[in-house]
Coordinates of C-alpha atoms in Angstrom, one line a residue:
M296 CA -4.7 -140.3 -220.3
E297 CA -1.9 -139.0 -222.4
R298 CA -3.3 -135.3 -221.6
K299 CA -3.1 -136.3 -218.1
L300 CA 0.7 -137.6 -218.9
S301 CA 1.4 -134.5 -220.4
M302 CA 0.6 -131.9 -217.9
A303 CA 2.7 -134.5 -215.2
I304 CA 5.6 -134.0 -217.4
E305 CA 5.5 -130.2 -217.8
E306 CA 4.7 -129.7 -213.8
S307 CA 7.8 -132.2 -213.1
A308 CA 9.9 -129.9 -215.5
S309 CA 8.7 -126.5 -213.9
D310 CA 9.8 -128.0 -210.4
N311 CA 13.2 -129.9 -211.6
D312 CA 14.4 -128.6 -214.8
P313 CA 17.2 -126.2 -213.9
I314 CA 16.8 -124.1 -217.4
W315 CA 12.9 -123.6 -216.3
R316 CA 13.9 -122.9 -213.1
T317 CA 16.5 -119.7 -213.6
A318 CA 14.1 -118.5 -216.5
G319 CA 11.4 -118.2 -213.4
A320 CA 13.9 -116.8 -211.1
K321 CA 14.7 -114.2 -213.8
H322 CA 11.4 -113.4 -214.4
R323 CA 10.3 -112.9 -210.6
R324 CA 13.1 -110.7 -210.0
A325 CA 12.4 -108.5 -212.8
R326 CA 8.8 -108.3 -211.5
F327 CA 10.4 -107.1 -208.3
G328 CA 12.6 -104.7 -209.8
W329 CA 9.9 -103.0 -211.2
L330 CA 8.2 -102.7 -207.7
V331 CA 11.2 -101.1 -206.7
L332 CA 11.4 -98.9 -209.5
L333 CA 8.1 -98.0 -208.8
L334 CA 8.5 -97.4 -204.8
V335 CA 11.4 -95.4 -205.6
A336 CA 9.6 -93.2 -208.6
A337 CA 6.7 -92.7 -205.9
G338 CA 9.1 -91.8 -203.1
C339 CA 10.5 -89.0 -205.2
A340 CA 7.0 -87.7 -206.5
L341 CA 6.3 -87.5 -202.7
T342 CA 9.0 -85.5 -202.2
W343 CA 8.6 -83.0 -204.9
L344 CA 4.8 -82.8 -203.9
V345 CA 6.0 -82.1 -200.2
F346 CA 9.0 -80.0 -200.5
Y347 CA 8.9 -78.0 -204.0
P348 CA 10.5 -75.5 -204.5
G349 CA 12.7 -76.6 -201.3
Y350 CA 13.2 -73.9 -198.6
A351 CA 16.1 -71.4 -198.7
T352 CA 17.1 -71.2 -195.1
V353 CA 18.8 -68.1 -193.7
D354 CA 22.2 -69.4 -194.2
A355 CA 21.4 -70.3 -197.8
R356 CA 20.2 -67.1 -198.6
Y357 CA 23.9 -65.9 -197.8
V358 CA 25.2 -68.2 -200.0
Y359 CA 22.8 -67.9 -203.1
A360 CA 23.9 -64.1 -202.7
D361 CA 27.6 -65.2 -202.6
G362 CA 27.2 -67.3 -205.5
Q363 CA 25.1 -63.9 -207.6
V364 CA 28.2 -62.0 -206.7
W365 CA 30.6 -64.6 -208.0
K366 CA 29.3 -65.0 -211.0
S367 CA 29.1 -61.1 -211.8
G368 CA 32.8 -60.5 -210.5
A369 CA 31.6 -57.4 -208.7
E370 CA 33.1 -58.5 -205.5
Q371 CA 34.6 -61.5 -203.7
I372 CA 32.7 -64.7 -202.4
G373 CA 32.7 -64.8 -198.5
D374 CA 33.9 -67.9 -196.8
W375 CA 31.7 -68.0 -194.1
Q376 CA 29.8 -70.1 -195.5
S377 CA 31.0 -72.7 -198.1
P378 CA 32.1 -70.5 -201.4
V379 CA 32.0 -74.0 -203.2
M380 CA 28.3 -74.4 -202.2
A381 CA 27.7 -70.8 -203.7
V382 CA 29.6 -71.6 -206.8
L383 CA 27.7 -74.6 -207.5
W384 CA 24.7 -73.1 -207.0
R385 CA 25.4 -70.5 -209.3
L386 CA 26.1 -73.1 -212.1
I387 CA 22.9 -75.1 -211.6
D388 CA 20.8 -72.0 -211.1
P389 CA 19.9 -71.6 -214.7
I390 CA 18.2 -74.8 -214.2
A391 CA 15.3 -73.6 -211.8
P392 CA 16.2 -70.1 -210.9
G393 CA 16.3 -69.6 -207.0
S394 CA 15.7 -72.7 -204.2
A395 CA 14.3 -74.9 -206.9
S396 CA 17.5 -75.8 -208.5
M397 CA 19.4 -76.6 -205.3
F398 CA 16.7 -79.0 -204.2
L399 CA 16.3 -80.9 -207.4
L400 CA 20.0 -81.4 -207.3
T401 CA 19.2 -82.8 -203.3
L402 CA 16.4 -84.7 -204.7
T403 CA 18.2 -86.3 -207.5
L404 CA 21.3 -87.5 -205.3
Y405 CA 18.7 -88.9 -202.3
W406 CA 16.9 -90.7 -204.6
L407 CA 19.7 -92.0 -206.5
S408 CA 21.7 -93.1 -203.5
F409 CA 18.7 -95.0 -201.7
G410 CA 17.4 -96.5 -205.6
A411 CA 20.8 -97.9 -206.0
L412 CA 20.9 -99.3 -202.6
A413 CA 17.5 -101.0 -203.1
F414 CA 18.7 -102.4 -206.4
I415 CA 22.1 -103.7 -205.0
A416 CA 19.6 -105.1 -202.3
L417 CA 17.8 -107.0 -204.8
K418 CA 20.4 -109.2 -205.7
R419 CA 20.3 -110.7 -202.4
S420 CA 17.1 -110.2 -200.6
R421 CA 14.0 -109.0 -202.0
A422 CA 12.4 -108.1 -198.8
L423 CA 15.1 -106.0 -198.2
A424 CA 15.0 -104.3 -201.4
L425 CA 11.3 -103.2 -200.8
A426 CA 12.2 -101.6 -197.1
T427 CA 14.9 -99.5 -198.6
P428 CA 12.2 -96.9 -200.3
F429 CA 10.6 -96.7 -197.1
L430 CA 14.0 -96.4 -195.2
A431 CA 14.5 -93.5 -197.1
L432 CA 10.9 -91.5 -196.0
L433 CA 11.9 -91.8 -192.1
P434 CA 11.3 -88.6 -190.6
P435 CA 15.1 -87.9 -189.5
T436 CA 16.1 -88.5 -193.4
F437 CA 13.1 -87.5 -195.2
F438 CA 12.4 -84.0 -193.5
F439 CA 15.5 -82.5 -194.5
V440 CA 15.3 -83.1 -198.3
G441 CA 14.0 -79.8 -199.0
M442 CA 15.8 -77.6 -196.7
I443 CA 18.6 -75.9 -198.2
W444 CA 21.5 -76.1 -196.0
R445 CA 25.1 -77.1 -196.6
D446 CA 24.7 -79.9 -194.1
I447 CA 22.1 -81.6 -196.1
L448 CA 23.7 -81.2 -199.3
F449 CA 27.0 -82.5 -197.8
G450 CA 25.0 -85.5 -196.6
V451 CA 23.8 -86.9 -200.0
I452 CA 26.9 -86.1 -201.9
W453 CA 28.8 -88.3 -199.8
L454 CA 26.0 -90.6 -199.8
A455 CA 26.1 -90.8 -203.6
A456 CA 29.8 -91.2 -203.5
A457 CA 29.7 -94.4 -201.5
V458 CA 26.4 -95.6 -203.1
I459 CA 28.1 -95.5 -206.8
V460 CA 31.3 -97.3 -205.9
F461 CA 29.4 -99.8 -204.1
A462 CA 27.2 -100.6 -207.0
A463 CA 30.3 -100.9 -209.4
A464 CA 32.6 -102.1 -206.6
E465 CA 32.7 -106.0 -208.0
R466 CA 32.3 -104.8 -212.1
S467 CA 35.7 -105.0 -214.3
P468 CA 38.2 -102.1 -213.6
R469 CA 37.5 -100.7 -217.0
L470 CA 34.1 -99.6 -215.8
R471 CA 34.5 -99.1 -212.2
R472 CA 37.7 -96.4 -212.1
P473 CA 35.8 -93.9 -213.9
V474 CA 32.9 -94.5 -211.0
Q475 CA 35.6 -94.2 -208.8
A476 CA 37.3 -90.9 -209.9
V477 CA 33.5 -89.3 -210.0
A478 CA 33.2 -90.8 -206.2
L479 CA 36.6 -89.2 -204.9
L480 CA 35.6 -85.8 -206.5
L481 CA 32.3 -86.3 -204.9
V482 CA 34.4 -86.6 -201.4
A483 CA 36.4 -84.0 -202.1
I484 CA 33.2 -81.4 -202.9
G485 CA 32.1 -83.0 -199.5
V486 CA 35.3 -81.4 -197.4
L487 CA 34.7 -78.4 -199.0
L488 CA 31.4 -78.1 -198.0
R489 CA 32.1 -79.0 -194.1
P490 CA 35.9 -78.8 -193.8
N491 CA 35.3 -80.6 -190.0
A492 CA 34.7 -83.9 -192.2
I493 CA 38.5 -83.8 -193.0
F494 CA 39.0 -86.6 -190.2
A495 CA 36.0 -88.4 -191.6
T496 CA 37.5 -88.2 -195.0
P497 CA 40.1 -91.3 -194.7
F498 CA 37.4 -93.8 -194.2
L499 CA 35.2 -92.9 -197.3
A500 CA 38.2 -91.9 -199.3
A501 CA 39.9 -95.6 -198.6
Y502 CA 36.6 -97.3 -199.7
V503 CA 36.2 -95.4 -203.0
I504 CA 39.9 -96.6 -203.4
W505 CA 39.6 -100.4 -202.5
P506 CA 35.9 -101.2 -202.2
T507 CA 35.9 -104.8 -202.5
R508 CA 37.3 -104.9 -198.4
F509 CA 38.1 -103.3 -195.5
D510 CA 41.7 -103.4 -194.1
L511 CA 42.7 -101.8 -190.7
K512 CA 46.5 -101.9 -191.6
R513 CA 46.1 -100.0 -195.0
M514 CA 43.3 -97.5 -193.3
A515 CA 46.1 -96.8 -190.5
I516 CA 48.7 -96.1 -193.4
V517 CA 46.6 -93.8 -195.2
F518 CA 44.7 -91.8 -192.6
V519 CA 47.3 -89.3 -191.9
P520 CA 48.4 -88.8 -195.6
A521 CA 44.5 -88.4 -196.4
V522 CA 43.9 -85.5 -193.5
I523 CA 46.8 -83.6 -194.4
L524 CA 45.4 -83.8 -198.3
S525 CA 42.0 -83.1 -196.9
Y526 CA 43.4 -79.9 -194.9
A527 CA 45.4 -78.7 -197.6
L528 CA 42.2 -79.0 -200.1
V529 CA 40.1 -76.4 -198.4
P530 CA 42.6 -73.2 -198.6
L531 CA 43.6 -74.3 -202.1
V532 CA 40.2 -74.0 -203.5
Y533 CA 38.7 -71.1 -201.2
Y534 CA 41.6 -68.4 -201.7
G535 CA 43.8 -69.8 -204.1
L536 CA 41.6 -70.9 -206.8
L537 CA 38.0 -68.9 -205.8
D538 CA 39.8 -66.2 -204.3
A539 CA 37.4 -66.3 -201.4
K540 CA 37.4 -63.3 -198.7
R541 CA 38.3 -64.2 -195.5
Q542 CA 35.6 -63.8 -192.7
N543 CA 37.3 -65.7 -190.2
P544 CA 34.7 -68.3 -189.7
L545 CA 37.0 -70.2 -187.0
H546 CA 37.2 -66.9 -184.7
S547 CA 33.5 -67.7 -184.0
I548 CA 34.5 -71.3 -182.1
L549 CA 37.3 -68.9 -180.4
V550 CA 34.1 -66.7 -178.9
F551 CA 32.2 -69.7 -178.1
D552 CA 35.3 -71.2 -176.2
L553 CA 36.2 -68.0 -174.3
G554 CA 32.5 -67.3 -173.3
G555 CA 32.5 -71.2 -172.2
I556 CA 35.4 -71.0 -170.2
T557 CA 34.7 -67.6 -168.5
R558 CA 31.1 -69.6 -167.9
F559 CA 33.0 -72.3 -166.0
S560 CA 36.3 -70.6 -164.5
G561 CA 34.3 -67.7 -163.3
E562 CA 37.0 -65.4 -164.4
N563 CA 37.1 -63.5 -168.0
Q564 CA 39.0 -64.7 -170.6
F565 CA 38.2 -62.1 -173.5
P566 CA 40.9 -59.9 -174.2
V567 CA 39.2 -56.7 -172.8
A568 CA 37.8 -55.4 -170.0
W569 CA 33.8 -55.5 -169.4
S570 CA 31.5 -53.5 -167.1
A571 CA 30.5 -55.1 -163.5
D572 CA 27.1 -55.6 -165.5
Q573 CA 28.6 -57.5 -168.7
A574 CA 31.1 -59.3 -166.4
R575 CA 28.2 -60.5 -164.5
L576 CA 25.9 -61.8 -167.5
L577 CA 29.1 -63.1 -169.0
A578 CA 29.6 -65.5 -165.9
S579 CA 26.2 -66.5 -165.8
T580 CA 23.4 -65.9 -168.6
C581 CA 25.3 -65.3 -171.4
Y582 CA 26.6 -69.0 -172.1
N583 CA 24.2 -71.4 -173.7
P584 CA 25.6 -74.6 -174.8
E585 CA 23.0 -74.9 -177.6
R586 CA 24.7 -71.8 -179.8
W587 CA 27.2 -69.3 -180.1
D588 CA 24.5 -67.0 -181.2
T589 CA 23.9 -65.3 -177.7
Y590 CA 27.5 -63.7 -178.1
W591 CA 26.7 -62.3 -181.5
H592 CA 23.3 -61.0 -182.1
M593 CA 20.7 -63.1 -179.7
P594 CA 19.9 -61.1 -176.2
P595 CA 21.0 -60.6 -173.7
C596 CA 24.9 -60.5 -174.6
P597 CA 25.5 -59.1 -178.4
F598 CA 27.4 -56.4 -176.9
V599 CA 30.5 -59.1 -176.8
M600 CA 30.7 -59.5 -180.5
Q601 CA 29.8 -55.7 -180.8
R602 CA 32.9 -54.9 -179.1
L603 CA 35.0 -57.4 -181.0
E604 CA 34.0 -56.0 -183.9
R605 CA 34.5 -52.5 -182.7
P606 CA 35.6 -50.6 -185.7
D607 CA 38.3 -48.4 -183.9
D608 CA 39.7 -51.4 -182.2
V609 CA 38.8 -54.9 -183.9
I610 CA 39.7 -58.0 -182.1
F611 CA 37.7 -60.7 -184.0
G612 CA 39.6 -62.5 -186.5
T613 CA 43.3 -60.9 -185.3
R614 CA 46.0 -62.4 -183.4
R615 CA 44.8 -61.2 -180.1
L616 CA 41.9 -63.6 -180.3
T617 CA 43.8 -66.2 -181.0
A618 CA 46.4 -65.6 -178.2
A619 CA 43.5 -64.8 -175.7
W620 CA 42.3 -68.3 -176.7
W621 CA 45.3 -70.2 -176.4
H622 CA 46.0 -68.5 -172.9
A623 CA 42.7 -69.5 -171.6
V624 CA 42.8 -73.1 -172.7
A625 CA 46.3 -73.3 -171.1
A626 CA 45.3 -71.4 -167.8
H627 CA 42.1 -73.5 -167.4
P628 CA 41.8 -76.8 -169.2
F629 CA 39.0 -78.0 -167.1
A630 CA 36.9 -75.2 -167.7
Y631 CA 37.5 -75.7 -171.4
L632 CA 36.8 -79.7 -171.0
E633 CA 33.3 -78.7 -169.2
H634 CA 32.4 -76.1 -171.3
R635 CA 32.7 -78.7 -174.4
A636 CA 31.5 -81.8 -172.3
T637 CA 28.3 -79.3 -171.7
F638 CA 28.0 -78.8 -175.3
M639 CA 28.7 -82.3 -176.7
W640 CA 25.8 -83.4 -174.1
Q641 CA 23.5 -80.9 -175.4
F642 CA 24.2 -82.0 -178.9
L643 CA 24.3 -85.8 -178.8
A644 CA 21.5 -86.3 -175.6
R645 CA 18.9 -83.8 -175.8
S646 CA 16.4 -82.2 -177.4
N647 CA 17.3 -79.4 -179.9
L648 CA 16.6 -77.5 -183.2
V649 CA 15.1 -79.8 -185.8
L650 CA 13.6 -77.7 -188.6
P651 CA 13.5 -73.9 -188.4
V652 CA 10.0 -73.6 -187.5
W653 CA 10.0 -70.0 -186.5
D654 CA 10.3 -69.0 -190.6
W655 CA 6.9 -70.7 -191.0
L656 CA 5.2 -69.0 -188.1
D657 CA 4.2 -66.0 -190.1
P658 CA 0.7 -66.2 -191.6
S659 CA 2.4 -64.6 -195.1
S660 CA 5.3 -67.7 -195.4
A661 CA 3.3 -69.8 -198.8
Y662 CA 6.0 -72.4 -198.2
G663 CA 5.1 -73.0 -194.3
H664 CA 1.4 -73.3 -195.3
S665 CA 1.3 -75.5 -198.0
P666 CA -1.3 -78.0 -197.8
Y667 CA 1.5 -80.7 -198.6
F668 CA 3.9 -79.6 -195.9
T669 CA 1.7 -78.7 -193.3
P670 CA 1.0 -82.0 -192.3
L671 CA 5.0 -82.5 -192.1
V672 CA 5.3 -79.7 -189.5
A673 CA 2.4 -81.4 -187.7
L674 CA 4.4 -84.4 -187.5
H675 CA 7.5 -83.1 -186.6
D676 CA 6.0 -81.1 -183.5
V677 CA 5.2 -84.6 -182.4
L678 CA 8.7 -86.4 -183.1
Q679 CA 10.8 -83.8 -182.4
P680 CA 11.1 -84.1 -178.7
T681 CA 11.6 -88.2 -179.4
L682 CA 15.1 -90.1 -179.5
L683 CA 14.5 -90.3 -183.3
F684 CA 15.9 -86.8 -183.3
R685 CA 18.8 -87.2 -180.9
P686 CA 22.2 -87.4 -182.6
G687 CA 23.5 -89.4 -179.8
V688 CA 21.3 -92.6 -180.8
W689 CA 22.1 -92.5 -184.1
L690 CA 26.0 -92.2 -183.3
V691 CA 25.1 -95.5 -181.2
L692 CA 23.6 -97.2 -184.3
A693 CA 26.0 -96.3 -186.0
I694 CA 29.2 -98.1 -183.7
A695 CA 26.7 -101.0 -183.5
V696 CA 26.6 -101.3 -187.4
C697 CA 30.4 -101.1 -187.7
G698 CA 30.6 -103.9 -185.2
V699 CA 28.0 -105.8 -186.6
A700 CA 29.6 -105.7 -190.2
W701 CA 33.2 -106.1 -189.0
R702 CA 33.4 -109.8 -189.5
T703 CA 32.2 -109.0 -193.1
R704 CA 34.6 -106.5 -193.9
S705 CA 36.4 -108.8 -196.5
T706 CA 33.4 -108.6 -198.6
P707 CA 32.3 -105.3 -200.7
A708 CA 28.7 -104.8 -198.7
G709 CA 30.5 -105.2 -195.1
A710 CA 33.3 -102.5 -196.3
F711 CA 30.7 -100.4 -197.4
A712 CA 28.8 -100.4 -194.1
I713 CA 31.8 -100.3 -192.0
S714 CA 33.4 -97.2 -194.0
V715 CA 30.3 -95.1 -194.3
T716 CA 29.6 -95.7 -190.4
A717 CA 33.2 -95.1 -189.5
S718 CA 33.3 -91.8 -191.3
A719 CA 29.9 -91.0 -189.9
V720 CA 31.3 -91.8 -186.1
A721 CA 34.6 -89.8 -186.8
Y722 CA 32.5 -86.6 -188.7
V723 CA 29.7 -86.7 -185.6
M724 CA 32.8 -86.6 -182.8
T725 CA 34.5 -83.3 -184.4
F726 CA 31.9 -81.2 -183.2
F727 CA 33.3 -81.8 -179.8
F728 CA 36.2 -79.4 -180.8
V729 CA 34.5 -77.3 -183.5
G730 CA 30.8 -77.3 -182.6
L731 CA 28.9 -73.9 -182.2
A732 CA 25.3 -75.1 -182.5
T733 CA 23.3 -78.3 -181.6
D734 CA 21.0 -78.5 -184.7
F735 CA 20.1 -82.0 -185.6
R736 CA 21.0 -81.2 -188.9
Y737 CA 25.0 -81.5 -188.1
A738 CA 24.3 -85.4 -187.4
Y739 CA 22.5 -85.8 -191.1
W740 CA 25.4 -87.7 -192.3
C741 CA 25.2 -89.9 -189.5
V742 CA 21.6 -90.7 -190.1
L743 CA 22.4 -91.4 -193.8
A744 CA 25.2 -93.3 -193.1
T745 CA 23.8 -95.4 -190.7
L746 CA 20.8 -96.3 -192.7
A747 CA 22.6 -97.1 -195.6
G748 CA 25.3 -98.9 -193.9
G749 CA 22.9 -101.1 -192.0
I750 CA 21.0 -102.2 -195.1
A751 CA 24.9 -103.3 -196.5
A752 CA 25.5 -105.0 -193.1
M753 CA 22.3 -107.3 -193.5
L754 CA 23.1 -107.8 -197.4
A755 CA 26.9 -109.1 -196.0
R756 CA 25.0 -111.5 -193.5
C757 CA 22.7 -112.6 -196.3
R758 CA 25.3 -113.3 -198.3
G759 CA 27.3 -115.2 -195.5
S760 CA 24.5 -117.5 -194.7
A761 CA 22.2 -117.8 -198.0
N762 CA 20.1 -120.6 -197.1
P763 CA 18.0 -121.9 -199.9
A764 CA 15.1 -122.9 -197.5
R765 CA 14.5 -119.7 -196.1
G766 CA 14.1 -119.0 -200.0
R767 CA 13.2 -117.2 -202.7
W768 CA 11.4 -114.1 -200.8
F769 CA 14.3 -113.4 -198.1
S770 CA 17.1 -114.4 -200.2
G771 CA 16.6 -112.8 -203.5
A772 CA 19.7 -114.6 -205.4
S773 CA 19.3 -117.8 -203.7
A774 CA 16.7 -119.3 -206.6
D775 CA 19.6 -118.4 -209.2
Q776 CA 22.5 -119.8 -207.2
D777 CA 19.9 -123.1 -206.6
S778 CA 19.7 -122.9 -210.5
R779 CA 23.4 -122.8 -211.2
A780 CA 23.8 -125.3 -208.9
L781 CA 21.5 -127.9 -210.3
S782 CA 22.8 -127.0 -213.8
S783 CA 26.1 -127.9 -212.7
A784 CA 25.6 -131.0 -211.3
S785 CA 23.2 -132.3 -213.8
A786 CA 26.2 -131.6 -216.2
S787 CA 28.7 -133.7 -214.3
A788 CA 26.4 -136.3 -213.1
P789 CA 27.2 -139.6 -214.9
R790 CA 25.4 -140.5 -217.8
T791 CA 23.3 -144.4 -217.4

């Protein structure tokens, strides 16, 4: 009889005693924390297995060569790609020379960001915490972790900047301020990697400075100064600090636009005379909305850049080309807009290049024939034409996440969701004016921001509608909140 009574008392205590419930909730959270950590570690290991030592794309090889030149001091770094990426790569290269060092940096930032998001989610929703590492394995994000492009590095750096501030948003100022300083540095590095991000920078920079809420008036006040500072930062670092050699990458945009206006106006807009056959090609075959390379080194029209860079009469990189562009846009504004709209439609809505698969067609390509990487290439071939790899889909999703999070903009989670997705939308839209190619990688920041912002938007809604009845599974913090509420009620209840 006494034994049964003792068991009944223990059972009653386990159900109703606040101290017991608090201890149980903490124990369950710890168990889920270890599970989340295991999932993140498994994702990191899978990434290593599939992609190591990382694939140095054609662009990356030029960047790496520039980094070696910078270290030796033999020549200036070029500014065609980002000289900051070249310097960064040279600094980390001793860790694992070649592509491996940049791959390890990308992998670390990528899984650090999604891992931190998972642990942030664990405070509110166990289901969402467990889902976050799996979201990091979605093909539109995971496929690129091993590809060394500045667009990928830019995306993971900005993601890391936003997430570490999100993690510290409600901490004491003494802890939060150093984190904000590091995040601002990462935001600046992102701008130096992708200068067209200057119009996306204000949203992310404002969030780093004020992470607890998104304020539209504050954003309007800081937007223009932030753009100006970002714009000034690029030449200051490129040409002032690093003394980069000017290779006039912006003039490639002018060439693409002059070719597009020529195509849609039917009149030659280049500041040179062409033969009859060349003029016919320029008005028809040469124009390709997917990339400007047809004017540079791809058949049938490399004669364009050959003429513009002719040693005895160089036009590329001079004021003559700039003046021709201004004249063409002023004389044929609708042809310019038609060209740019055609490019943007191709970029957002049609099937484009995802991975550089042609690099691995050669039987001697060890990377492309790795037994761990080959299944990913096969999956890529199936998914590449689908909506998963249309930037327009991710742009719409980013706008939707921003809209969903708007009501929670006064919370850290809502501010995070709005800020990262708004910056992603602004970033993608800059390609209307400066886009040269329609590769999916140019929308990579939008994909990362949409997923991370979606997680935060769901957390913000959990916080606004926590329901103990929905419970300990969906709302991971509800058990602790219930325990605290019971403890408070117990302490304030009258003694009888």
